[in-house]
PDB file of C-alpha atoms and ligand atoms in Angstrom:
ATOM      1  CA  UNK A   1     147.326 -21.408  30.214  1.00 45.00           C
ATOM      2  CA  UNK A   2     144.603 -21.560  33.020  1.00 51.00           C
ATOM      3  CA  UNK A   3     145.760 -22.658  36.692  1.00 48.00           C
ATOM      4  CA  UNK A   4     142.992 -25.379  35.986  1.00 50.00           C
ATOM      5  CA  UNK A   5     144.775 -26.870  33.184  1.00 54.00           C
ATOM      6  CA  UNK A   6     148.187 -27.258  35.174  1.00 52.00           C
ATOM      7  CA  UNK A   7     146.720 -28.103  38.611  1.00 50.00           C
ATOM      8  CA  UNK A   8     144.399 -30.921  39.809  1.00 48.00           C
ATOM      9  CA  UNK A   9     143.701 -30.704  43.573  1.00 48.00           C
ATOM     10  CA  UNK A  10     143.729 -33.526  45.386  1.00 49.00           C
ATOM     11  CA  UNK A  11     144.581 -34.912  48.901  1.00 53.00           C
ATOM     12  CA  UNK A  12     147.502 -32.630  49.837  1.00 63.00           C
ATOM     13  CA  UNK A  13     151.395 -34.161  51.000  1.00 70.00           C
ATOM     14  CA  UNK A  14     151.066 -35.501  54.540  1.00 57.00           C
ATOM     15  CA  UNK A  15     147.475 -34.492  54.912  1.00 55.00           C
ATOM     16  CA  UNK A  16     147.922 -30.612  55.596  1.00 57.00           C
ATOM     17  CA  UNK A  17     146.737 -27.883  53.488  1.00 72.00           C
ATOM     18  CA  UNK A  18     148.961 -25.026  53.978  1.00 82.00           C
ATOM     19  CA  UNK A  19     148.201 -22.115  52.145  1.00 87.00           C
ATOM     20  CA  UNK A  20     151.286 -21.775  49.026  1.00 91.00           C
ATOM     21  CA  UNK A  21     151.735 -18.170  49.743  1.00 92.00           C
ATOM     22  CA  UNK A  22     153.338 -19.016  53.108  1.00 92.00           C
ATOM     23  CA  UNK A  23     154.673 -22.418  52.103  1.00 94.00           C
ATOM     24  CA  UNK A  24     158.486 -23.066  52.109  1.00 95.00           C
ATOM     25  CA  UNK A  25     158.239 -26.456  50.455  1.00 96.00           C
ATOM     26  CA  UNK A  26     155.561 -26.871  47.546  1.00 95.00           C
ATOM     27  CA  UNK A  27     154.671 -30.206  46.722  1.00 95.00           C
ATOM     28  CA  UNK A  28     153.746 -31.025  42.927  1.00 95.00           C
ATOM     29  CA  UNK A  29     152.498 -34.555  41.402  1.00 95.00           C
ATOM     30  CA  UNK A  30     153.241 -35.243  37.864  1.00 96.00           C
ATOM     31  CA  UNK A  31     151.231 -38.456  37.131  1.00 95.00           C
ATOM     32  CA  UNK A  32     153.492 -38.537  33.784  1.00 93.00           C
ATOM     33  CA  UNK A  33     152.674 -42.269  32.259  1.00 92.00           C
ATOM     34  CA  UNK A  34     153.575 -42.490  28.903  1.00 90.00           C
ATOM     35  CA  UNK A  35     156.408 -44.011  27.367  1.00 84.00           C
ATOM     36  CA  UNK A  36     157.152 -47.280  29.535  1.00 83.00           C
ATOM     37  CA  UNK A  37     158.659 -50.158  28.259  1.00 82.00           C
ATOM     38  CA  UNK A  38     157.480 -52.787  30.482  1.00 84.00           C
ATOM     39  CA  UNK A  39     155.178 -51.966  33.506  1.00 87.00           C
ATOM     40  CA  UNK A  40     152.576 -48.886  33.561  1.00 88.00           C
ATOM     41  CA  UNK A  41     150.756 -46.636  35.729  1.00 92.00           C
ATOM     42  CA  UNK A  42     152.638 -44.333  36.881  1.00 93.00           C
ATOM     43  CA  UNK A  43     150.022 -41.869  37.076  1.00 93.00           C
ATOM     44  CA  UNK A  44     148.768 -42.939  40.359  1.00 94.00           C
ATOM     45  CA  UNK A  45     151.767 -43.069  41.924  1.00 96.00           C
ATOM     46  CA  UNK A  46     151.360 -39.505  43.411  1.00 95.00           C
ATOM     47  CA  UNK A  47     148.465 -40.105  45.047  1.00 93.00           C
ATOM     48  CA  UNK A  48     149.765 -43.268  46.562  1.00 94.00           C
ATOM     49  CA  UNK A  49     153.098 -41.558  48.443  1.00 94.00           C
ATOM     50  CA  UNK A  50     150.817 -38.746  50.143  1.00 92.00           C
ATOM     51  CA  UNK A  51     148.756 -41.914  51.333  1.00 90.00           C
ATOM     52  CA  UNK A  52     151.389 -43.208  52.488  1.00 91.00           C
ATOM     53  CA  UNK A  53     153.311 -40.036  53.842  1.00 90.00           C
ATOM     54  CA  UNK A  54     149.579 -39.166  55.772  1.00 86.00           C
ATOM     55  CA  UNK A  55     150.479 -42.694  57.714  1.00 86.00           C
ATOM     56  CA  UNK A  56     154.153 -42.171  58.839  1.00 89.00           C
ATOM     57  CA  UNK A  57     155.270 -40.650  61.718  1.00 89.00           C
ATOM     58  CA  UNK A  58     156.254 -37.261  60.824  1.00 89.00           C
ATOM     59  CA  UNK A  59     158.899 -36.891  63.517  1.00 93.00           C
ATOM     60  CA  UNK A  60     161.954 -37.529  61.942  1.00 96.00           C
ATOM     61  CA  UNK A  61     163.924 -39.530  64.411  1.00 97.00           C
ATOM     62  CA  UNK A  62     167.493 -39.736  62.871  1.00 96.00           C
ATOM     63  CA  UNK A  63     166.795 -35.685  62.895  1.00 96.00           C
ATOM     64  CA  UNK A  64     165.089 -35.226  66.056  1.00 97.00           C
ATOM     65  CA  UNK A  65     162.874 -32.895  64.376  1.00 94.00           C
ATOM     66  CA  UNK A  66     158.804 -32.706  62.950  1.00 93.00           C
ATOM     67  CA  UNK A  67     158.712 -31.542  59.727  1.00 93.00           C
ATOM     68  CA  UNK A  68     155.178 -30.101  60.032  1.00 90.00           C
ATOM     69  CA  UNK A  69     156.832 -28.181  63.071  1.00 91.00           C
ATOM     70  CA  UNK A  70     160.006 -26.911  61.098  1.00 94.00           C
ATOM     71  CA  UNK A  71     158.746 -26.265  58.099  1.00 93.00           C
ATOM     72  CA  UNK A  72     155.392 -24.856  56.057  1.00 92.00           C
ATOM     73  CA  UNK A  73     154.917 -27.542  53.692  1.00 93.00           C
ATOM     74  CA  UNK A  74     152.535 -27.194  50.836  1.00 92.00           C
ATOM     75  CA  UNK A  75     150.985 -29.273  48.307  1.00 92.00           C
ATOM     76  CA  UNK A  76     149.494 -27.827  44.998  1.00 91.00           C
ATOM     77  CA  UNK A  77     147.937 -31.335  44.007  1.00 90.00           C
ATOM     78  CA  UNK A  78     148.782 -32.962  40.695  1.00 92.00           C
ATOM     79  CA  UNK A  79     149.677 -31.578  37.280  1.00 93.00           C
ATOM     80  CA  UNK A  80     146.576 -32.349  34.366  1.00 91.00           C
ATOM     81  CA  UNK A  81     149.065 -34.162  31.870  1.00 90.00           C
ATOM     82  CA  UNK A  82     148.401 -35.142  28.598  1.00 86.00           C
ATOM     83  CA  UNK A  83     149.301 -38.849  28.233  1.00 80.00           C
ATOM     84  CA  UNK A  84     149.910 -38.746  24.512  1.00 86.00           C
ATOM     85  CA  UNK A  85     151.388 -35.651  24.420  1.00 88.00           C
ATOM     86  CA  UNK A  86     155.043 -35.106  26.586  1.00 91.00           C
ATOM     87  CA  UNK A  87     156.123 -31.692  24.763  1.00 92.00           C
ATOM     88  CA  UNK A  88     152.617 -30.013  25.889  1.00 93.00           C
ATOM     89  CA  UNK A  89     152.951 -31.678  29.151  1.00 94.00           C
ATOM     90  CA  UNK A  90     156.693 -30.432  29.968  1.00 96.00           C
ATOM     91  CA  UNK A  91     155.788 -27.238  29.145  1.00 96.00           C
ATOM     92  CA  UNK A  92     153.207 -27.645  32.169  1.00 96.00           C
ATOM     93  CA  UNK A  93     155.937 -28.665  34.441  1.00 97.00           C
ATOM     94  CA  UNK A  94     158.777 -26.215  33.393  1.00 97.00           C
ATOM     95  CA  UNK A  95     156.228 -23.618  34.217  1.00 97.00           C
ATOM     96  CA  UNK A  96     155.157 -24.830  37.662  1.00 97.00           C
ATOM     97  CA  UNK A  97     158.503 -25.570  38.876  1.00 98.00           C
ATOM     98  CA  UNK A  98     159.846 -21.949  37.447  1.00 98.00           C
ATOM     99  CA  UNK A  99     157.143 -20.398  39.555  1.00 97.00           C
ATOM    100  CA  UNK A 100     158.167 -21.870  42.650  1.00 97.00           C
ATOM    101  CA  UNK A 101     161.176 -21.434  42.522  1.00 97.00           C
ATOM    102  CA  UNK A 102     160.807 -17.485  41.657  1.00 97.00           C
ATOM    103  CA  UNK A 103     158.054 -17.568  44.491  1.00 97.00           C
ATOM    104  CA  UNK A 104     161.545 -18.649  46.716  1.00 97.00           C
ATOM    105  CA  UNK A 105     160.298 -21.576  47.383  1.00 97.00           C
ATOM    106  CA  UNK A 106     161.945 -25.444  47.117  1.00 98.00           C
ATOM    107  CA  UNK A 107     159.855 -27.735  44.527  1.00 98.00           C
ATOM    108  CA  UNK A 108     159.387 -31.387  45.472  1.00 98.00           C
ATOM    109  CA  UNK A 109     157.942 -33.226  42.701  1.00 98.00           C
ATOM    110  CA  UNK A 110     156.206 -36.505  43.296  1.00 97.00           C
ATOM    111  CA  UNK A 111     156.268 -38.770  39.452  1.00 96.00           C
ATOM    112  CA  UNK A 112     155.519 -39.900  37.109  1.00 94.00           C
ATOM    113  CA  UNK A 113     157.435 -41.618  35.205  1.00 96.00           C
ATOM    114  CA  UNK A 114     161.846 -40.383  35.442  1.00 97.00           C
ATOM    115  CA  UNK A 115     160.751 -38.486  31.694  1.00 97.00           C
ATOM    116  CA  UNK A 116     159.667 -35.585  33.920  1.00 97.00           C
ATOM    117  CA  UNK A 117     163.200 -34.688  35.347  1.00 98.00           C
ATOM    118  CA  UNK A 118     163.988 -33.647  31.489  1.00 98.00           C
ATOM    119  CA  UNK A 119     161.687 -30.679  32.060  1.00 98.00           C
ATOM    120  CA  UNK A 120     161.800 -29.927  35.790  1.00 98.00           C
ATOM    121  CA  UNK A 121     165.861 -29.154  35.325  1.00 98.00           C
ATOM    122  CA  UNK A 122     165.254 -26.806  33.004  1.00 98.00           C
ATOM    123  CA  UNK A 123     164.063 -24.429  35.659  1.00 97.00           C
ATOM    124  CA  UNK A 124     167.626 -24.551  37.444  1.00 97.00           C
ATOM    125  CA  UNK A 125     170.083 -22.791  36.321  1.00 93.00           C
ATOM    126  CA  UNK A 126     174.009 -24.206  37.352  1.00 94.00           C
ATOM    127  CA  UNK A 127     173.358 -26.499  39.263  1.00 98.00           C
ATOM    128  CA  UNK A 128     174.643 -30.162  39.905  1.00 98.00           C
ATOM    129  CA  UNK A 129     172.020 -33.125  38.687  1.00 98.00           C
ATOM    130  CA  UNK A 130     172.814 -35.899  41.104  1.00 98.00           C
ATOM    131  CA  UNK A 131     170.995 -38.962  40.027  1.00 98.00           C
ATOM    132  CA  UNK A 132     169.791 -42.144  42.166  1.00 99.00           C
ATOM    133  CA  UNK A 133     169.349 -44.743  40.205  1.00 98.00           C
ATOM    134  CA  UNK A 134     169.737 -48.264  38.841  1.00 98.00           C
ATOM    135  CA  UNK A 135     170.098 -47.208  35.517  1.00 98.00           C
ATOM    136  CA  UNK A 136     172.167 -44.388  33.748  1.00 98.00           C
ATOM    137  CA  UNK A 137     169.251 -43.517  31.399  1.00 98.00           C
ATOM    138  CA  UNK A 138     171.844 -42.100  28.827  1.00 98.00           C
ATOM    139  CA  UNK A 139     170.341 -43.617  25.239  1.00 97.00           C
ATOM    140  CA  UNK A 140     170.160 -41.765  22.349  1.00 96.00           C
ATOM    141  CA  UNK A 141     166.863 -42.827  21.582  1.00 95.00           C
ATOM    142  CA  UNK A 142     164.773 -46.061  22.833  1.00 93.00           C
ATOM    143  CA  UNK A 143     162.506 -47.704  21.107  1.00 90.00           C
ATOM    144  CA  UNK A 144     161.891 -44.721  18.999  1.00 90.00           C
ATOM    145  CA  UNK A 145     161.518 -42.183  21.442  1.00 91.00           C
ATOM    146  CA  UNK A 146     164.037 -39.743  21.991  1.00 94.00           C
ATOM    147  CA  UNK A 147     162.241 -38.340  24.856  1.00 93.00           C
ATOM    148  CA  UNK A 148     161.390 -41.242  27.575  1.00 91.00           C
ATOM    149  CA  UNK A 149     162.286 -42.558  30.633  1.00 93.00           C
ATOM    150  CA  UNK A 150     165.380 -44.651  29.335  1.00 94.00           C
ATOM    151  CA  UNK A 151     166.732 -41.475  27.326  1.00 97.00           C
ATOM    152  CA  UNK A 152     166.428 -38.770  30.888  1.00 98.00           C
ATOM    153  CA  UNK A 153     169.700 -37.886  31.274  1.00 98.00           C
ATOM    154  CA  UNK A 154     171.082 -37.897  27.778  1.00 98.00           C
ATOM    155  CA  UNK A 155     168.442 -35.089  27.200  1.00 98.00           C
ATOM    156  CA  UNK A 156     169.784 -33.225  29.992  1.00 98.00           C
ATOM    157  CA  UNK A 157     173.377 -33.229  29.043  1.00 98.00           C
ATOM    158  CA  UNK A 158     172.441 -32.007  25.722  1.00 97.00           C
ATOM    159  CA  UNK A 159     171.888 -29.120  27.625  1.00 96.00           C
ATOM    160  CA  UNK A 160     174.038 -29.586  31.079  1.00 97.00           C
ATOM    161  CA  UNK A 161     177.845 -30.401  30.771  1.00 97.00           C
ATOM    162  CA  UNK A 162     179.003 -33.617  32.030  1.00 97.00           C
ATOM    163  CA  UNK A 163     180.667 -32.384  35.127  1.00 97.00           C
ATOM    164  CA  UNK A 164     177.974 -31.426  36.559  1.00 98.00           C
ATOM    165  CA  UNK A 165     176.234 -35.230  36.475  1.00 98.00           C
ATOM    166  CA  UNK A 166     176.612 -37.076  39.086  1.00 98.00           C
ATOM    167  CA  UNK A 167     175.181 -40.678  39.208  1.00 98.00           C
ATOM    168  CA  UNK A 168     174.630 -42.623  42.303  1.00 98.00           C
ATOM    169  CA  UNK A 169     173.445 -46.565  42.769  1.00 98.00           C
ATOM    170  CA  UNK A 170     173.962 -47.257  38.706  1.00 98.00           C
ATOM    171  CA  UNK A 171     174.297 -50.980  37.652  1.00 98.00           C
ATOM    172  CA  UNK A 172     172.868 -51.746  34.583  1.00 98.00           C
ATOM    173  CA  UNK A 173     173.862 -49.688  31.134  1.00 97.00           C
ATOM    174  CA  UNK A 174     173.683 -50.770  27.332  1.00 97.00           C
ATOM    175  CA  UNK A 175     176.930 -51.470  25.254  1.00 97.00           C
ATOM    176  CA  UNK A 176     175.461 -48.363  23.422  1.00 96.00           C
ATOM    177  CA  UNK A 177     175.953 -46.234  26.760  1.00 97.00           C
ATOM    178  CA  UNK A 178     179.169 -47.587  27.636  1.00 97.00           C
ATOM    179  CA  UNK A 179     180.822 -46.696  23.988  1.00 97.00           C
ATOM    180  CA  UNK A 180     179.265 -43.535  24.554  1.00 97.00           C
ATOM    181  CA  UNK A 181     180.303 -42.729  28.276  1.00 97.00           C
ATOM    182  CA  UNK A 182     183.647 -43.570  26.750  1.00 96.00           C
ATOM    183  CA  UNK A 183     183.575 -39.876  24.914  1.00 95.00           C
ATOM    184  CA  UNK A 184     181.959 -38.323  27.643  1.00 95.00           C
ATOM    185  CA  UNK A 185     182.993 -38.641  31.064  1.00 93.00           C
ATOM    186  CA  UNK A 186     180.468 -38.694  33.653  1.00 97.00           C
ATOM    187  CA  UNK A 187     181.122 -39.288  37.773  1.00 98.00           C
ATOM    188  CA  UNK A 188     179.226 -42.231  38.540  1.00 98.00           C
ATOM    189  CA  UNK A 189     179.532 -44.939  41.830  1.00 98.00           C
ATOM    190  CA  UNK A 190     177.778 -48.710  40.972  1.00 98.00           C
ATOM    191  CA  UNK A 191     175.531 -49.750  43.735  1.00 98.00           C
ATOM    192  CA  UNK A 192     178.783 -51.913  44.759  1.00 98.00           C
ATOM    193  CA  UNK A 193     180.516 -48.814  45.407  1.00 98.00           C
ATOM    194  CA  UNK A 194     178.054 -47.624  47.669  1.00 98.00           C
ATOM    195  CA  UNK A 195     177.765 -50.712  49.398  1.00 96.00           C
ATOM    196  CA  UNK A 196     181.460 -51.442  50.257  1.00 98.00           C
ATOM    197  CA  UNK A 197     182.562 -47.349  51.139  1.00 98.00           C
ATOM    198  CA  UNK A 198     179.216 -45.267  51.346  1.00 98.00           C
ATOM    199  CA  UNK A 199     180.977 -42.869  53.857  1.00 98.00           C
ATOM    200  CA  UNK A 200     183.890 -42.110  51.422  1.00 98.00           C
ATOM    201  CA  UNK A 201     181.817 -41.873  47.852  1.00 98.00           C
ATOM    202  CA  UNK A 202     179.697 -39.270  50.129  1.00 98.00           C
ATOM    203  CA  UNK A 203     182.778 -37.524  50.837  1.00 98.00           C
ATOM    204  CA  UNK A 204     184.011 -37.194  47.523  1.00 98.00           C
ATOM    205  CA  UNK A 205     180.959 -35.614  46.231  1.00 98.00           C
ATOM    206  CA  UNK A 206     180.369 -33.219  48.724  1.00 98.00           C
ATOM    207  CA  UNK A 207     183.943 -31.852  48.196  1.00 98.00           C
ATOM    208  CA  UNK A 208     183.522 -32.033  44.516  1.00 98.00           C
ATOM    209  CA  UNK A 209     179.627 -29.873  44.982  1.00 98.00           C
ATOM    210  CA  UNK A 210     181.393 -28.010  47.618  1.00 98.00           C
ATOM    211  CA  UNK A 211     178.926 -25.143  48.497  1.00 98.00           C
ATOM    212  CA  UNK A 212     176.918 -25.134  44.582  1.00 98.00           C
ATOM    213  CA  UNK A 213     173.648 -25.643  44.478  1.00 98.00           C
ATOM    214  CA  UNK A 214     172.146 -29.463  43.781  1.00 98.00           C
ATOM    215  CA  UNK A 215     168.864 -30.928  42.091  1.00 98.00           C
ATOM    216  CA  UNK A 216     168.005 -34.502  43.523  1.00 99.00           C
ATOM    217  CA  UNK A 217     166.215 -36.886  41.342  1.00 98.00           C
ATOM    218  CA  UNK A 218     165.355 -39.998  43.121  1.00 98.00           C
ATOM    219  CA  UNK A 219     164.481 -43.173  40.529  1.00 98.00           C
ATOM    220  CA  UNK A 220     163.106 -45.433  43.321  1.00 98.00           C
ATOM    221  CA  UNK A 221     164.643 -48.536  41.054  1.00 98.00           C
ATOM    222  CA  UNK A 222     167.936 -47.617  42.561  1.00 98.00           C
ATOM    223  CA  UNK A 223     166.582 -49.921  45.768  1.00 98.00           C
ATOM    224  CA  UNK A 224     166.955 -53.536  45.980  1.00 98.00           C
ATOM    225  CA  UNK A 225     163.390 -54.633  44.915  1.00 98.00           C
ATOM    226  CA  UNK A 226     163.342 -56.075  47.625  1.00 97.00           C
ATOM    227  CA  UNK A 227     163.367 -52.915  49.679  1.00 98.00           C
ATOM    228  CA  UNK A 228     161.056 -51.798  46.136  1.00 98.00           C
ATOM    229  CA  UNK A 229     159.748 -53.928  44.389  1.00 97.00           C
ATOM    230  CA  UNK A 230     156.975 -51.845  42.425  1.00 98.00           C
ATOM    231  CA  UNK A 231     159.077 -50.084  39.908  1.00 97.00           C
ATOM    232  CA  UNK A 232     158.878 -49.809  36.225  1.00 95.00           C
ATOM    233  CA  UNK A 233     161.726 -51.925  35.443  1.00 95.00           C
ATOM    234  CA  UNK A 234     162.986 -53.353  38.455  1.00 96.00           C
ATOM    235  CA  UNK A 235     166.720 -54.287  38.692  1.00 98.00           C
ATOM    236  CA  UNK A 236     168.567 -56.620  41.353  1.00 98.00           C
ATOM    237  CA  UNK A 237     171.232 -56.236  43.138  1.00 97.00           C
ATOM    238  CA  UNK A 238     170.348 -52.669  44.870  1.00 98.00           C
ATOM    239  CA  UNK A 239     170.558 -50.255  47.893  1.00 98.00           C
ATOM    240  CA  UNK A 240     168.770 -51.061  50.788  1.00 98.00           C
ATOM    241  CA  UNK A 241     166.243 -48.364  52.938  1.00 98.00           C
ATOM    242  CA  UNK A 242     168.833 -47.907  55.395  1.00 98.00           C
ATOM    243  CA  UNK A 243     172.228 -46.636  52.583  1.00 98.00           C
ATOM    244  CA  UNK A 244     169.370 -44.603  50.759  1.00 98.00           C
ATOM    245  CA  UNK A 245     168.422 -42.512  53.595  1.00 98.00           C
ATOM    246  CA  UNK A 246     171.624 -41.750  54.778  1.00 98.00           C
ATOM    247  CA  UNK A 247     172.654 -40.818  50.990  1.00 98.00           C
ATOM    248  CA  UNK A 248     169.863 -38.550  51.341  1.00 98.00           C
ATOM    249  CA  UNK A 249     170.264 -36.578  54.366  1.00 98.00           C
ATOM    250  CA  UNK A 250     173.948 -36.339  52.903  1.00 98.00           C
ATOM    251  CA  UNK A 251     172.531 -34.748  49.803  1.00 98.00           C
ATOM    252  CA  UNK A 252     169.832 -32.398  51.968  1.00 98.00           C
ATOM    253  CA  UNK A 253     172.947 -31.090  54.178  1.00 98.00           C
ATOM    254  CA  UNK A 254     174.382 -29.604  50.662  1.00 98.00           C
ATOM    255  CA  UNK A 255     172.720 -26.771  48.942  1.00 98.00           C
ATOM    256  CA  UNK A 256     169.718 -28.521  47.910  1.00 98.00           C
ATOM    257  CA  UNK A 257     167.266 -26.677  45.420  1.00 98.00           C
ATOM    258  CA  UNK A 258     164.924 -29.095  44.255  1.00 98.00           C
ATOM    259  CA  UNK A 259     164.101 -32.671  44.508  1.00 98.00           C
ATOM    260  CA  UNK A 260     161.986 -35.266  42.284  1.00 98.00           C
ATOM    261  CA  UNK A 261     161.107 -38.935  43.292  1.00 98.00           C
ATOM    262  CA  UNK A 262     159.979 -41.050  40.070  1.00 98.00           C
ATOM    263  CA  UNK A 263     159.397 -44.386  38.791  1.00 97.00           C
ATOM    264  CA  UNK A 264     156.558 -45.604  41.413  1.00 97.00           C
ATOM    265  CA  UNK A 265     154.032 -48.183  39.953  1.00 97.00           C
ATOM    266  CA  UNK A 266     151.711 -49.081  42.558  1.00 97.00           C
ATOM    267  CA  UNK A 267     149.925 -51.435  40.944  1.00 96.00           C
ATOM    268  CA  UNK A 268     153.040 -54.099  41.871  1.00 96.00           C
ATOM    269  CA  UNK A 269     153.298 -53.355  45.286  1.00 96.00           C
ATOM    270  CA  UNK A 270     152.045 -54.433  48.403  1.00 93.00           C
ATOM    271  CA  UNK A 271     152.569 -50.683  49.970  1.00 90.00           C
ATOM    272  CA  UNK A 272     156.144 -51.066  50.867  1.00 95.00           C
ATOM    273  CA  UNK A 273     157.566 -49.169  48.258  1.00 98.00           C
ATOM    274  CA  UNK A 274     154.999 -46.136  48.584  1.00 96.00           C
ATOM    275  CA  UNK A 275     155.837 -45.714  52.493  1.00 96.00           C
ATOM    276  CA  UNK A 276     159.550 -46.210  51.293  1.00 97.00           C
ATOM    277  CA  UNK A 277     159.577 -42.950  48.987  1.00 97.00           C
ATOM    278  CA  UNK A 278     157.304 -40.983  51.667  1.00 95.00           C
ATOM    279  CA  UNK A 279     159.977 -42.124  53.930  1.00 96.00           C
ATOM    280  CA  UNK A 280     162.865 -40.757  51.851  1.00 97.00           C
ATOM    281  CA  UNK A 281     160.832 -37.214  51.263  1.00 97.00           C
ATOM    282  CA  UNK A 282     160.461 -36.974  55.166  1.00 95.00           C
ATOM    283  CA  UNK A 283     164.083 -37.430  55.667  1.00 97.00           C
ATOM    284  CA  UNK A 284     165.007 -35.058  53.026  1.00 98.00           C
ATOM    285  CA  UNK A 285     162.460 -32.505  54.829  1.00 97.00           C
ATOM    286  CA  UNK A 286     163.422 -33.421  58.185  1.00 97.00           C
ATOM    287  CA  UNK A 287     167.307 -31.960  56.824  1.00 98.00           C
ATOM    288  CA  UNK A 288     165.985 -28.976  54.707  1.00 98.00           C
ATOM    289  CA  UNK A 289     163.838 -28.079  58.479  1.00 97.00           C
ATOM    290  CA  UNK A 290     166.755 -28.203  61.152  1.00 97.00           C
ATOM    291  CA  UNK A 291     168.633 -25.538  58.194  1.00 95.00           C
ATOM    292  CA  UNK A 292     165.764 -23.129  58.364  1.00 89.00           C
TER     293      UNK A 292
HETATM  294 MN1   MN B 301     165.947 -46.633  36.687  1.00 87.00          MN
HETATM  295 MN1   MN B 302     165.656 -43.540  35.642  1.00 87.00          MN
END
């Protein structure tokens, strides 16, 4: 495979283009838009968080820290996917994210659609999933797919026991889920949780992780829509900005190896929800930067 079939160059992560030898952080975009069940168009959702990450401050404030200053951030552009092919298209992404992490360097993909985290885990080995979501994406199959965005994390526990799952912000499931989380146990805190005892659901899972290494994948449906509204599937009843980014910097203070924010689809929004995931990246860098 040539670099020009798995890289696109465009517009790089906060505007800076910092060679990848030297990088730290390596941004990637996966414009993955295939298998939606209700709104589309992912695929320019990557280019519409670096807009929106070139137009916040980059001074972390909660942090006290720039991220440009702390750490060498760089942005390979987006991956050329194949919209009617996901197998040929995972492959792509398995392969860029192994490289970077063999390079030593943390991967922070921008989706796409939440189909993508089936294929960026595979470059991890032991580590814990935590998910942020709505939704526990744990069908078998949907709508005849067996890989898709509603079917994520079922695929990865074919392949990643259950202990190592954690879900964060869930609050909406099929009967078909529950009957089948009720053979397979999987930590998970509702979006109520969160809201009434944030401090103490963050303190159980960091003694559970304890000093293991952690993969974040951020659905952005696991805000209120009000906070973000243009998601594939929206669903009420949600965190807010401000219980999101402290989960976040909770989650960057751990061993964090990798990160992934999906489900963006700009067409729905009126910006708010593209400066919202730029905001959550910078946060998460802001952490990863006062650990160098
Ligand atoms: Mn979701
Ligand atoms: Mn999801």
């Amino acid at each position: 495979m040539e670099p020009s079939e798995i890289i696109k160059v465009l517009p790089g992560f906060g505007g800076f283009d910092f060679p990848y030898e030297k990088a730290d952080v390596v941004f990637v975009g996966v414009p993955l838009d295939l298998t939606s069940s209700y709104r589309s168009g992912y695929r320019f959702a990557p280019a519409k968080i670096r807009e929106a990450s070139a137009n916040l401050e980059t001074f972390v404030t909660s942090i006290g820290i720039d991220v440009f200053e702390a750490l060498n951030i760089s942005d390979l552009g987006d991956i050329v996917v194949t919209q009617t092919d996901i197998v040929t298209t995972g492959q792509k992404i398995e392969k860029i994210v192994r490289k970077i992490r063999r390079d030593g360097k943390f991967p922070f993909l921008l989706g796409g659609e939440h189909t993508l985290t089936v294929f960026s885990t595979v470059a991890f080995d032991d580590v814990f999933i935590v998910q942020l979501d709505a939704h526990r994406d744990l069908r078998e199959e949907y709508l005849g797919d067996k890989i898709c965005h509603a079917t994520v994390m079922r695929r990865i526990l074919d392949r990643v026991p259950a202990e190592k799952v954690i879900q964060l912000g869930v609050r909406s499931w099929s009967k078909e889920e529950e009957e089948w989380l009720r053979k397979t146990r999987i930590r998970a805190y509702t979006s109520e949780d969160i809201s009434t005892n944030l401090d103490g659901v963050m303190r159980e899972i960091r003694d559970l992780i304890g000093s293991e290494s952690v993969y974040l994948t951020i659905d952005l449906d696991v805000l209120d829509p009000a906070f973000a509204p243009a998601v594939a599937t929206p669903e009420p009843s949600g965190l807010s900005t401000a219980e999101i980014l402290k989960i976040v910097r909770k989650i960057a203070e751990m061993k964090l190896v990798g990160v992934d924010v999906v489900e963006l689809v700009p067409q729905y929004d009126n910006g708010n929800t593209a400066f919202v995931a730029a905001r959550i990246i910078y946060e998460i860098l802001a952490v990863l930067g006062s650990k160098k």
